[in-house]
């Protein structure tokens, strides 16, 4: 099996070095970029299996890079794990809003970071069984092609949004708690409950009118309510 290729976009040389060393030791192929534009270019050209993206970078910020890569059909599927020096929740919220798949706050333990990377890569490597189509209320999920459409119009979702929608659609009417959704869509529950709210908000926006089918269940979490008309 080919080694997974990881792109590190980080301007602190010491941190980039530690990450490179540890990732290589885990058997990953590592490519590093020190500045924003270089990071974006390498992401687009190399199409890595995962990108570790620092938030504050010279030139182009991590958010700009994330928005750009997630906004393009060619690179939207590449999981992005963001790094930030600030523990502020707003940064996390913004990061997820532009499509980041996970988030780690500096300083972090390398062990935790490696764990998160494994979860993200596993998600990409193990797509659902072939040929499975889920359909409800005008929303169609093609698990084989990893595509979502609303009333026949394709919608571009991040891997996390995709899994969230799939989880909700599989069991219409069931109220899922935030930890439930974190477990099934993000793969672990270390991240904040608030994280789910941000993903749901983005998912609703992308689904347009059909997004209203995802209802907030006060004090619990969310549920997908089927449109009684179809
Ligand atoms: Ca930085």
Short mmCIF file of C-alpha atoms and ligand atoms in Angstrom, two decimals:
data_model
loop_
_atom_site.label_atom_id
_atom_site.label_comp_id
_atom_site.label_asym_id
_atom_site.label_seq_id
_atom_site.Cartn_x
_atom_site.Cartn_y
_atom_site.Cartn_z
CA UNK A 1 0.00 0.00 0.00
CA UNK A 2 1.32 3.46 -0.90
CA UNK A 3 2.25 5.78 1.93
CA UNK A 4 -0.25 8.50 2.73
CA UNK A 5 1.12 11.86 1.71
CA UNK A 6 0.73 14.68 4.23
CA UNK A 7 1.36 18.34 3.47
CA UNK A 8 2.43 20.48 6.44
CA UNK A 9 1.91 24.21 6.00
CA UNK A 10 3.64 25.77 9.00
CA UNK A 11 5.96 28.77 9.22
CA UNK A 12 7.62 27.90 12.55
CA UNK A 13 10.68 25.89 11.50
CA UNK A 14 11.02 24.08 14.84
CA UNK A 15 7.41 22.90 14.83
CA UNK A 16 7.52 21.94 11.16
CA UNK A 17 10.61 19.87 11.91
CA UNK A 18 9.07 18.06 14.89
CA UNK A 19 5.94 17.29 12.88
CA UNK A 20 7.91 16.10 9.86
CA UNK A 21 10.05 13.83 12.02
CA UNK A 22 7.11 12.27 13.85
CA UNK A 23 4.97 11.80 10.76
CA UNK A 24 7.81 10.19 8.84
CA UNK A 25 8.41 7.88 11.77
CA UNK A 26 4.76 6.85 11.55
CA UNK A 27 5.32 5.93 7.91
CA UNK A 28 3.82 8.96 6.19
CA UNK A 29 5.34 10.75 3.25
CA UNK A 30 5.74 14.39 4.26
CA UNK A 31 5.92 17.56 2.18
CA UNK A 32 6.38 20.91 3.93
CA UNK A 33 5.57 24.49 3.00
CA UNK A 34 6.61 27.55 5.00
CA UNK A 35 4.36 30.27 3.61
CA UNK A 36 0.76 30.76 2.55
CA UNK A 37 1.01 30.91 -1.23
CA UNK A 38 3.49 28.05 -1.30
CA UNK A 39 1.13 25.96 0.85
CA UNK A 40 -1.85 26.62 -1.41
CA UNK A 41 0.15 25.83 -4.53
CA UNK A 42 1.50 22.58 -3.11
CA UNK A 43 -1.98 21.58 -1.95
CA UNK A 44 -3.36 22.12 -5.44
CA UNK A 45 -0.49 20.50 -7.30
CA UNK A 46 0.31 17.52 -5.09
CA UNK A 47 -3.26 16.64 -4.00
CA UNK A 48 -2.02 15.20 -0.68
CA UNK A 49 -4.04 12.73 1.40
CA UNK A 50 -4.22 15.26 4.23
CA UNK A 51 -3.11 18.82 4.99
CA UNK A 52 -1.97 20.13 8.36
CA UNK A 53 -2.59 23.83 8.05
CA UNK A 54 -1.37 26.55 10.39
CA UNK A 55 -3.77 29.46 10.84
CA UNK A 56 -1.29 32.35 10.98
CA UNK A 57 1.04 32.27 8.00
CA UNK A 58 3.03 34.84 6.07
CA UNK A 59 1.32 35.84 2.84
CA UNK A 60 -1.93 33.95 2.72
CA UNK A 61 -3.62 32.89 6.00
CA UNK A 62 -4.64 29.32 6.79
CA UNK A 63 -8.28 30.36 6.53
CA UNK A 64 -7.76 31.75 3.01
CA UNK A 65 -6.02 28.55 1.95
CA UNK A 66 -8.72 26.39 3.49
CA UNK A 67 -11.50 28.38 1.84
CA UNK A 68 -9.76 28.16 -1.52
CA UNK A 69 -9.09 24.40 -1.37
CA UNK A 70 -12.53 23.50 -0.01
CA UNK A 71 -14.19 25.70 -2.59
CA UNK A 72 -12.69 23.80 -5.52
CA UNK A 73 -14.13 20.47 -6.65
CA UNK A 74 -10.62 19.20 -7.33
CA UNK A 75 -9.36 19.69 -3.77
CA UNK A 76 -12.53 19.77 -1.61
CA UNK A 77 -12.12 16.11 -0.61
CA UNK A 78 -8.66 16.60 0.91
CA UNK A 79 -9.05 16.58 4.71
CA UNK A 80 -7.67 19.68 6.42
CA UNK A 81 -6.57 19.73 10.03
CA UNK A 82 -6.03 23.29 11.25
CA UNK A 83 -3.52 24.44 13.83
CA UNK A 84 -3.83 27.62 15.80
CA UNK A 85 -1.91 29.35 18.57
CA UNK A 86 -5.06 30.81 20.02
CA UNK A 87 -7.49 28.81 22.12
CA UNK A 88 -10.30 31.12 21.14
CA UNK A 89 -13.47 29.43 20.14
CA UNK A 90 -14.13 32.04 17.46
CA UNK A 91 -11.08 30.81 15.57
CA UNK A 92 -12.42 27.29 15.67
CA UNK A 93 -15.83 28.46 14.53
CA UNK A 94 -14.35 30.36 11.60
CA UNK A 95 -12.11 27.44 10.72
CA UNK A 96 -15.02 25.03 10.47
CA UNK A 97 -17.08 27.60 8.62
CA UNK A 98 -14.50 27.65 5.82
CA UNK A 99 -14.51 23.85 5.71
CA UNK A 100 -11.71 22.62 7.99
CA UNK A 101 -12.29 18.99 8.99
CA UNK A 102 -10.62 19.15 12.38
CA UNK A 103 -8.83 21.57 14.62
CA UNK A 104 -5.97 21.37 17.12
CA UNK A 105 -4.91 24.22 19.38
CA UNK A 106 -1.23 24.91 20.07
CA UNK A 107 0.48 23.79 22.17
CA UNK A 108 -0.67 20.24 21.46
CA UNK A 109 0.79 16.82 22.10
CA UNK A 110 2.12 15.06 19.03
CA UNK A 111 0.31 11.95 20.18
CA UNK A 112 -3.07 13.70 20.04
CA UNK A 113 -2.28 15.14 16.63
CA UNK A 114 -1.28 11.73 15.25
CA UNK A 115 -4.52 10.28 16.60
CA UNK A 116 -6.60 12.95 14.86
CA UNK A 117 -4.71 12.39 11.62
CA UNK A 118 -5.43 8.67 11.77
CA UNK A 119 -9.14 9.32 12.28
CA UNK A 120 -9.29 11.69 9.30
CA UNK A 121 -7.36 9.37 7.00
CA UNK A 122 -9.43 6.36 8.01
CA UNK A 123 -12.60 8.25 7.16
CA UNK A 124 -11.35 8.97 3.67
CA UNK A 125 -9.94 5.48 3.14
CA UNK A 126 -13.10 3.62 4.13
CA UNK A 127 -15.95 4.93 2.06
CA UNK A 128 -19.33 3.29 2.51
CA UNK A 129 -20.16 0.07 0.61
CA UNK A 130 -20.71 0.54 -3.09
CA UNK A 131 -23.95 1.49 -4.73
CA UNK A 132 -25.72 2.86 -1.71
CA UNK A 133 -28.16 5.65 -2.36
CA UNK A 134 -30.00 7.46 0.42
CA UNK A 135 -32.84 9.68 -0.60
CA UNK A 136 -35.32 11.81 1.28
CA UNK A 137 -37.15 15.09 0.86
CA UNK A 138 -35.37 15.97 -2.37
CA UNK A 139 -31.93 15.28 -0.90
CA UNK A 140 -29.95 12.46 -2.49
CA UNK A 141 -26.74 10.99 -1.08
CA UNK A 142 -24.74 8.76 -3.40
CA UNK A 143 -22.34 7.05 -1.03
CA UNK A 144 -20.42 5.32 -3.79
CA UNK A 145 -19.67 8.52 -5.69
CA UNK A 146 -19.50 10.46 -2.42
CA UNK A 147 -21.88 13.01 -3.89
CA UNK A 148 -24.87 14.90 -2.59
CA UNK A 149 -27.56 16.60 -4.62
CA UNK A 150 -30.65 18.60 -3.76
CA UNK A 151 -33.47 18.42 -6.32
CA UNK A 152 -30.89 17.07 -8.77
CA UNK A 153 -28.44 19.94 -8.23
CA UNK A 154 -25.03 18.82 -6.91
CA UNK A 155 -23.96 20.28 -3.57
CA UNK A 156 -20.33 20.40 -2.46
CA UNK A 157 -19.95 19.21 1.15
CA UNK A 158 -16.89 18.72 3.33
CA UNK A 159 -16.27 15.12 4.46
CA UNK A 160 -17.60 15.96 7.93
CA UNK A 161 -20.76 17.59 6.58
CA UNK A 162 -21.27 14.59 4.32
CA UNK A 163 -21.14 12.16 7.22
CA UNK A 164 -23.37 14.33 9.37
CA UNK A 165 -26.02 14.48 6.67
CA UNK A 166 -25.74 10.76 6.09
CA UNK A 167 -26.14 10.01 9.80
CA UNK A 168 -29.24 12.20 10.07
CA UNK A 169 -30.81 10.94 6.85
CA UNK A 170 -30.35 7.28 7.70
CA UNK A 171 -32.74 7.60 10.62
CA UNK A 172 -35.27 10.31 9.84
CA UNK A 173 -37.16 11.58 12.86
CA UNK A 174 -34.57 10.40 15.36
CA UNK A 175 -33.18 13.13 17.61
CA UNK A 176 -29.41 12.81 17.79
CA UNK A 177 -27.46 14.32 20.67
CA UNK A 178 -24.37 16.35 19.86
CA UNK A 179 -22.05 13.64 21.26
CA UNK A 180 -23.88 11.07 19.06
CA UNK A 181 -23.25 13.19 16.01
CA UNK A 182 -19.65 13.88 16.97
CA UNK A 183 -19.03 10.19 17.34
CA UNK A 184 -20.53 9.20 14.01
CA UNK A 185 -19.51 12.17 11.90
CA UNK A 186 -16.24 13.38 13.39
CA UNK A 187 -15.03 10.05 14.75
CA UNK A 188 -14.16 11.20 18.25
CA UNK A 189 -15.66 13.35 20.94
CA UNK A 190 -12.64 15.37 22.07
CA UNK A 191 -13.87 18.38 20.13
CA UNK A 192 -16.39 20.83 21.53
CA UNK A 193 -20.13 20.28 21.25
CA UNK A 194 -20.22 23.70 19.64
CA UNK A 195 -18.31 22.20 16.73
CA UNK A 196 -21.38 20.29 15.64
CA UNK A 197 -23.47 23.46 15.66
CA UNK A 198 -21.02 25.06 13.28
CA UNK A 199 -21.04 22.09 10.89
CA UNK A 200 -24.85 21.94 10.99
CA UNK A 201 -25.10 25.65 10.25
CA UNK A 202 -22.86 25.29 7.24
CA UNK A 203 -24.68 22.14 6.09
CA UNK A 204 -28.09 23.84 6.31
CA UNK A 205 -26.81 26.79 4.31
CA UNK A 206 -25.42 24.55 1.56
CA UNK A 207 -28.64 22.53 1.30
CA UNK A 208 -30.71 25.68 0.76
CA UNK A 209 -34.45 25.22 1.44
CA UNK A 210 -33.91 21.50 2.08
CA UNK A 211 -31.63 22.52 4.96
CA UNK A 212 -34.74 23.40 6.97
CA UNK A 213 -35.42 19.65 7.23
CA UNK A 214 -32.57 19.51 9.74
CA UNK A 215 -34.33 20.62 12.89
CA UNK A 216 -32.86 21.77 16.18
CA UNK A 217 -34.19 19.71 19.07
CA UNK A 218 -33.95 21.95 22.11
CA UNK A 219 -31.83 20.55 24.90
CA UNK A 220 -30.90 17.52 22.81
CA UNK A 221 -29.35 18.16 19.43
CA UNK A 222 -30.64 17.69 15.90
CA UNK A 223 -32.95 15.54 13.83
CA UNK A 224 -33.82 15.15 10.18
CA UNK A 225 -37.55 15.60 9.65
CA UNK A 226 -38.79 14.23 6.33
CA UNK A 227 -40.84 16.47 4.11
CA UNK A 228 -44.37 15.01 4.31
CA UNK A 229 -44.93 15.93 0.65
CA UNK A 230 -42.25 13.63 -0.74
CA1 LIG B 1 2.22 30.45 12.26
#
